[in-house]
Short mmCIF file of C-alpha atoms in Angstrom, two decimals:
data_model
loop_
_atom_site.label_atom_id
_atom_site.label_comp_id
_atom_site.label_asym_id
_atom_site.label_seq_id
_atom_site.Cartn_x
_atom_site.Cartn_y
_atom_site.Cartn_z
CA MET A 1146 63.77 -38.49 14.82
CA GLU A 1147 63.81 -42.23 15.64
CA LEU A 1148 61.65 -44.51 13.55
CA GLN A 1149 60.18 -46.07 16.68
CA THR A 1150 58.88 -42.68 17.75
CA ILE A 1151 57.31 -42.01 14.33
CA LEU A 1152 55.66 -45.43 14.30
CA ALA A 1153 54.29 -44.94 17.87
CA PHE A 1154 52.93 -41.57 16.82
CA LEU A 1155 51.39 -43.05 13.64
CA GLY A 1156 49.65 -45.76 15.65
CA ALA A 1157 48.24 -43.23 18.11
CA ALA A 1158 47.19 -40.89 15.19
CA ILE A 1159 45.30 -43.74 13.43
CA VAL A 1160 43.36 -44.56 16.56
CA LEU A 1161 42.42 -40.88 17.07
CA THR A 1162 41.50 -40.37 13.42
CA ILE A 1163 39.01 -43.31 13.29
CA MET A 1164 37.31 -42.29 16.48
CA PRO A 1165 33.97 -40.56 15.81
CA GLY A 1166 34.49 -36.80 15.44
CA PRO A 1167 33.28 -33.79 13.46
CA ASP A 1168 35.67 -34.38 10.54
CA ASN A 1169 35.08 -38.02 9.84
CA VAL A 1170 31.32 -37.70 10.48
CA PHE A 1171 31.22 -34.80 7.99
CA THR A 1172 33.12 -36.82 5.38
CA LEU A 1173 30.84 -39.81 6.05
CA THR A 1174 27.63 -37.87 5.53
CA GLN A 1175 28.87 -36.12 2.36
CA SER A 1176 29.91 -39.45 0.86
CA ILE A 1177 26.65 -41.18 1.68
CA ALA A 1178 24.50 -38.28 0.51
CA LYS A 1179 26.48 -37.30 -2.64
CA GLY A 1180 28.80 -40.17 -3.48
CA ARG A 1181 32.44 -41.14 -3.17
CA ASN A 1182 33.92 -38.21 -5.05
CA ALA A 1183 32.03 -35.73 -2.83
CA GLY A 1184 33.68 -37.28 0.21
CA ILE A 1185 37.08 -37.22 -1.39
CA PHE A 1186 36.86 -33.52 -2.26
CA THR A 1187 35.52 -32.84 1.26
CA THR A 1188 38.55 -34.77 2.56
CA LEU A 1189 40.93 -32.67 0.53
CA GLY A 1190 39.40 -29.55 2.06
CA LEU A 1191 39.59 -30.85 5.56
CA CYS A 1192 43.23 -31.85 5.06
CA THR A 1193 44.00 -28.40 3.74
CA GLY A 1194 42.49 -27.07 6.91
CA LEU A 1195 44.70 -29.44 8.89
CA LEU A 1196 47.71 -27.80 7.31
CA VAL A 1197 46.65 -24.49 8.87
CA HIS A 1198 46.40 -26.07 12.33
CA ILE A 1199 49.70 -27.95 11.94
CA PHE A 1200 51.55 -24.74 11.07
CA ALA A 1201 49.77 -22.91 13.86
CA ALA A 1202 50.76 -25.52 16.41
CA THR A 1203 54.33 -25.69 15.07
CA PHE A 1204 54.91 -21.98 15.12
CA GLY A 1205 53.04 -21.08 18.30
CA LEU A 1206 49.84 -19.53 16.99
CA ALA A 1207 47.73 -22.24 18.75
CA ALA A 1208 49.27 -21.17 22.02
CA ILE A 1209 48.06 -17.59 21.36
CA ILE A 1210 44.52 -18.89 20.69
CA TYR A 1211 44.65 -20.93 23.91
CA GLN A 1212 45.73 -18.00 25.95
CA SER A 1213 43.13 -15.63 24.45
CA SER A 1214 39.60 -16.45 25.52
CA VAL A 1215 38.28 -13.94 22.99
CA ALA A 1216 40.12 -15.41 20.08
CA PHE A 1217 39.06 -18.94 21.04
CA ALA A 1218 35.43 -17.93 21.42
CA VAL A 1219 35.33 -15.99 18.06
CA ILE A 1220 36.71 -18.98 16.10
CA LYS A 1221 34.58 -21.44 18.00
CA TYR A 1222 31.29 -19.67 17.46
CA ALA A 1223 32.10 -18.89 13.85
CA GLY A 1224 32.66 -22.63 13.24
CA ALA A 1225 29.44 -23.57 15.04
CA ALA A 1226 27.46 -20.95 13.12
CA TYR A 1227 28.79 -22.27 9.85
CA LEU A 1228 27.81 -25.79 10.64
CA LEU A 1229 24.31 -24.68 11.76
CA PHE A 1230 24.02 -22.83 8.44
CA LEU A 1231 24.87 -26.05 6.60
CA ALA A 1232 22.24 -27.83 8.74
CA TYR A 1233 19.65 -25.17 7.81
CA LYS A 1234 20.36 -25.73 4.12
CA SER A 1235 20.08 -29.44 4.48
CA PHE A 1236 16.70 -29.18 6.25
CA ARG A 1237 15.44 -26.82 3.55
CA ALA A 1238 16.37 -29.45 0.94
CA LYS A 1239 15.08 -32.44 2.84
CA ASP A 1240 12.32 -33.32 0.26
CA MET A 1241 14.71 -33.34 -2.68
CA SER A 1242 16.09 -36.51 -4.20
CA PHE A 1243 19.79 -37.06 -4.33
CA GLU A 1244 19.75 -38.71 -7.69
CA LEU A 1245 21.67 -36.59 -10.15
CA LYS A 1246 19.83 -35.97 -13.40
CA SER A 1247 21.47 -36.05 -16.84
CA GLY A 1248 23.82 -33.17 -17.20
CA ASP A 1249 24.00 -32.38 -13.44
CA THR A 1250 27.42 -32.23 -11.78
CA LEU A 1251 28.49 -31.91 -8.18
CA ASN A 1252 30.12 -28.66 -7.17
CA TYR A 1253 33.43 -30.19 -6.03
CA LYS A 1254 34.93 -26.71 -5.47
CA SER A 1255 32.10 -25.94 -3.03
CA LEU A 1256 32.62 -29.22 -1.14
CA TYR A 1257 36.39 -28.50 -0.91
CA LYS A 1258 35.68 -25.05 0.51
CA LYS A 1259 33.25 -26.49 3.02
CA GLY A 1260 35.90 -28.89 4.25
CA VAL A 1261 38.52 -26.11 4.60
CA ILE A 1262 36.16 -23.70 6.38
CA MET A 1263 34.80 -26.35 8.76
CA ASN A 1264 38.28 -27.50 9.78
CA VAL A 1265 39.88 -24.05 10.14
CA LEU A 1266 36.99 -22.79 12.24
CA ASN A 1267 37.44 -25.49 14.83
CA PRO A 1268 40.00 -24.16 17.38
CA LYS A 1269 39.99 -27.48 19.24
CA ILE A 1270 42.08 -28.98 16.44
CA SER A 1271 44.88 -26.49 16.93
CA LEU A 1272 44.81 -27.02 20.64
CA PHE A 1273 44.80 -30.75 20.02
CA PHE A 1274 47.99 -30.50 17.96
CA LEU A 1275 49.53 -28.15 20.57
CA ALA A 1276 48.93 -30.83 23.24
CA PHE A 1277 49.48 -33.96 21.16
CA LEU A 1278 52.59 -33.29 19.01
CA PRO A 1279 54.98 -32.31 21.78
CA GLN A 1280 54.44 -35.65 23.46
CA PHE A 1281 56.43 -37.28 20.70
CA VAL A 1282 59.15 -34.61 20.40
CA ASN A 1283 62.63 -35.20 21.78
CA GLN A 1284 64.55 -31.96 22.46
CA GLU A 1285 67.85 -33.81 22.13
CA SER A 1286 66.93 -34.92 18.56
CA GLY A 1287 67.24 -31.49 17.00
CA ASN A 1288 64.96 -28.56 16.06
CA VAL A 1289 61.66 -28.95 17.90
CA SER A 1290 59.67 -27.04 15.31
CA ILE A 1291 60.91 -29.33 12.50
CA GLN A 1292 60.05 -32.39 14.56
CA MET A 1293 56.49 -31.07 15.17
CA LEU A 1294 56.17 -30.25 11.49
CA VAL A 1295 57.25 -33.81 10.49
CA LEU A 1296 54.77 -35.30 12.92
CA GLY A 1297 52.05 -32.99 11.64
CA VAL A 1298 52.74 -34.13 8.08
CA VAL A 1299 52.58 -37.82 9.20
CA PHE A 1300 49.21 -37.08 10.84
CA LEU A 1301 48.00 -35.32 7.70
CA ILE A 1302 48.97 -38.23 5.35
CA GLN A 1303 47.35 -40.90 7.48
CA THR A 1304 44.22 -38.80 7.79
CA LEU A 1305 44.09 -38.35 4.02
CA VAL A 1306 44.37 -42.09 3.42
CA LEU A 1307 41.82 -43.12 6.05
CA PHE A 1308 39.28 -40.48 5.03
CA ILE A 1309 39.54 -41.44 1.37
CA LEU A 1310 38.89 -45.08 2.44
CA ILE A 1311 35.86 -43.87 4.46
CA SER A 1312 34.68 -41.90 1.38
CA ILE A 1313 34.88 -44.96 -0.89
CA PHE A 1314 33.04 -47.20 1.60
CA ALA A 1315 30.41 -44.64 2.47
CA GLY A 1316 29.91 -43.83 -1.16
CA LYS A 1317 29.05 -47.47 -1.90
CA VAL A 1318 26.66 -47.53 1.06
CA GLY A 1319 25.07 -44.27 -0.14
CA SER A 1320 24.69 -45.56 -3.65
CA PHE A 1321 22.72 -48.54 -2.29
CA LEU A 1322 20.60 -46.44 0.00
CA ARG A 1323 19.69 -43.87 -2.65
CA ARG A 1324 18.04 -46.60 -4.68
CA ASN A 1325 15.39 -46.62 -1.96
CA PRO A 1326 13.15 -43.60 -2.81
CA SER A 1327 11.86 -43.23 0.76
CA PHE A 1328 15.39 -43.12 2.25
CA SER A 1329 16.68 -40.92 -0.50
CA LYS A 1330 14.33 -38.17 0.61
CA LYS A 1331 15.47 -38.45 4.19
CA ILE A 1332 19.24 -38.25 3.67
CA ASN A 1333 19.22 -34.46 3.83
CA TYR A 1334 17.26 -34.45 7.06
CA ILE A 1335 19.76 -36.95 8.60
CA GLN A 1336 22.71 -34.89 7.35
CA GLY A 1337 21.14 -31.68 8.74
CA SER A 1338 20.71 -33.37 12.11
CA LEU A 1339 24.33 -34.43 12.19
CA PHE A 1340 25.47 -30.97 11.24
CA THR A 1341 23.37 -29.49 14.03
CA LEU A 1342 24.81 -31.91 16.59
CA ILE A 1343 28.40 -31.20 15.51
CA GLY A 1344 27.79 -27.45 15.50
CA LEU A 1345 26.30 -27.47 18.98
CA LYS A 1346 29.12 -29.70 20.27
CA ILE A 1347 31.66 -27.12 18.89
CA ALA A 1348 29.61 -24.21 20.32
CA PHE A 1349 29.56 -25.66 23.85
CA THR A 1350 33.11 -27.02 23.83
CA GLN A 1351 35.60 -25.75 26.42
CA LYS A 1352 39.37 -25.32 26.18
#
């Protein structure tokens, strides 16, 4: 693959990654609510989910999902239901403070799993890769699947870097906000509202 093609893809990928969407909003809210490390472990989960979509697009599974309305609907509604479940848990905890007491630790494994599940259960991501990656593939440059895999890995790396930066920044913002007792008690409510909006967006999305 030509370097110029990879750089053009990288530029487009960065623009798409920083645009508001379910993944970066999810990372943002986790970082503000629970700190930088929570956002980073959520990011690791989301990027693991991206690997699933990258391989799906590379080896044709995304095309099967696109052609099967039933498969698309099942994955879509499962993802929406999961996000609404997270919203419910956030609303239930809306009166709790986010300040960790002595001896308390964040469940990073749980945050990682949330990131994986949320990403894997969003079929639009596989369809996005199926539509986006081939635009930068040159059939005369060799194996098409390998080219798509390389582009997918480039997308994954830049997503990982940008989301970690978002986590660090949002973690600092959250640390400042959590010093305000009145706001601290509202973070879960805000997070729950965002989860609800993202879940409904996925539920009503079309191919």
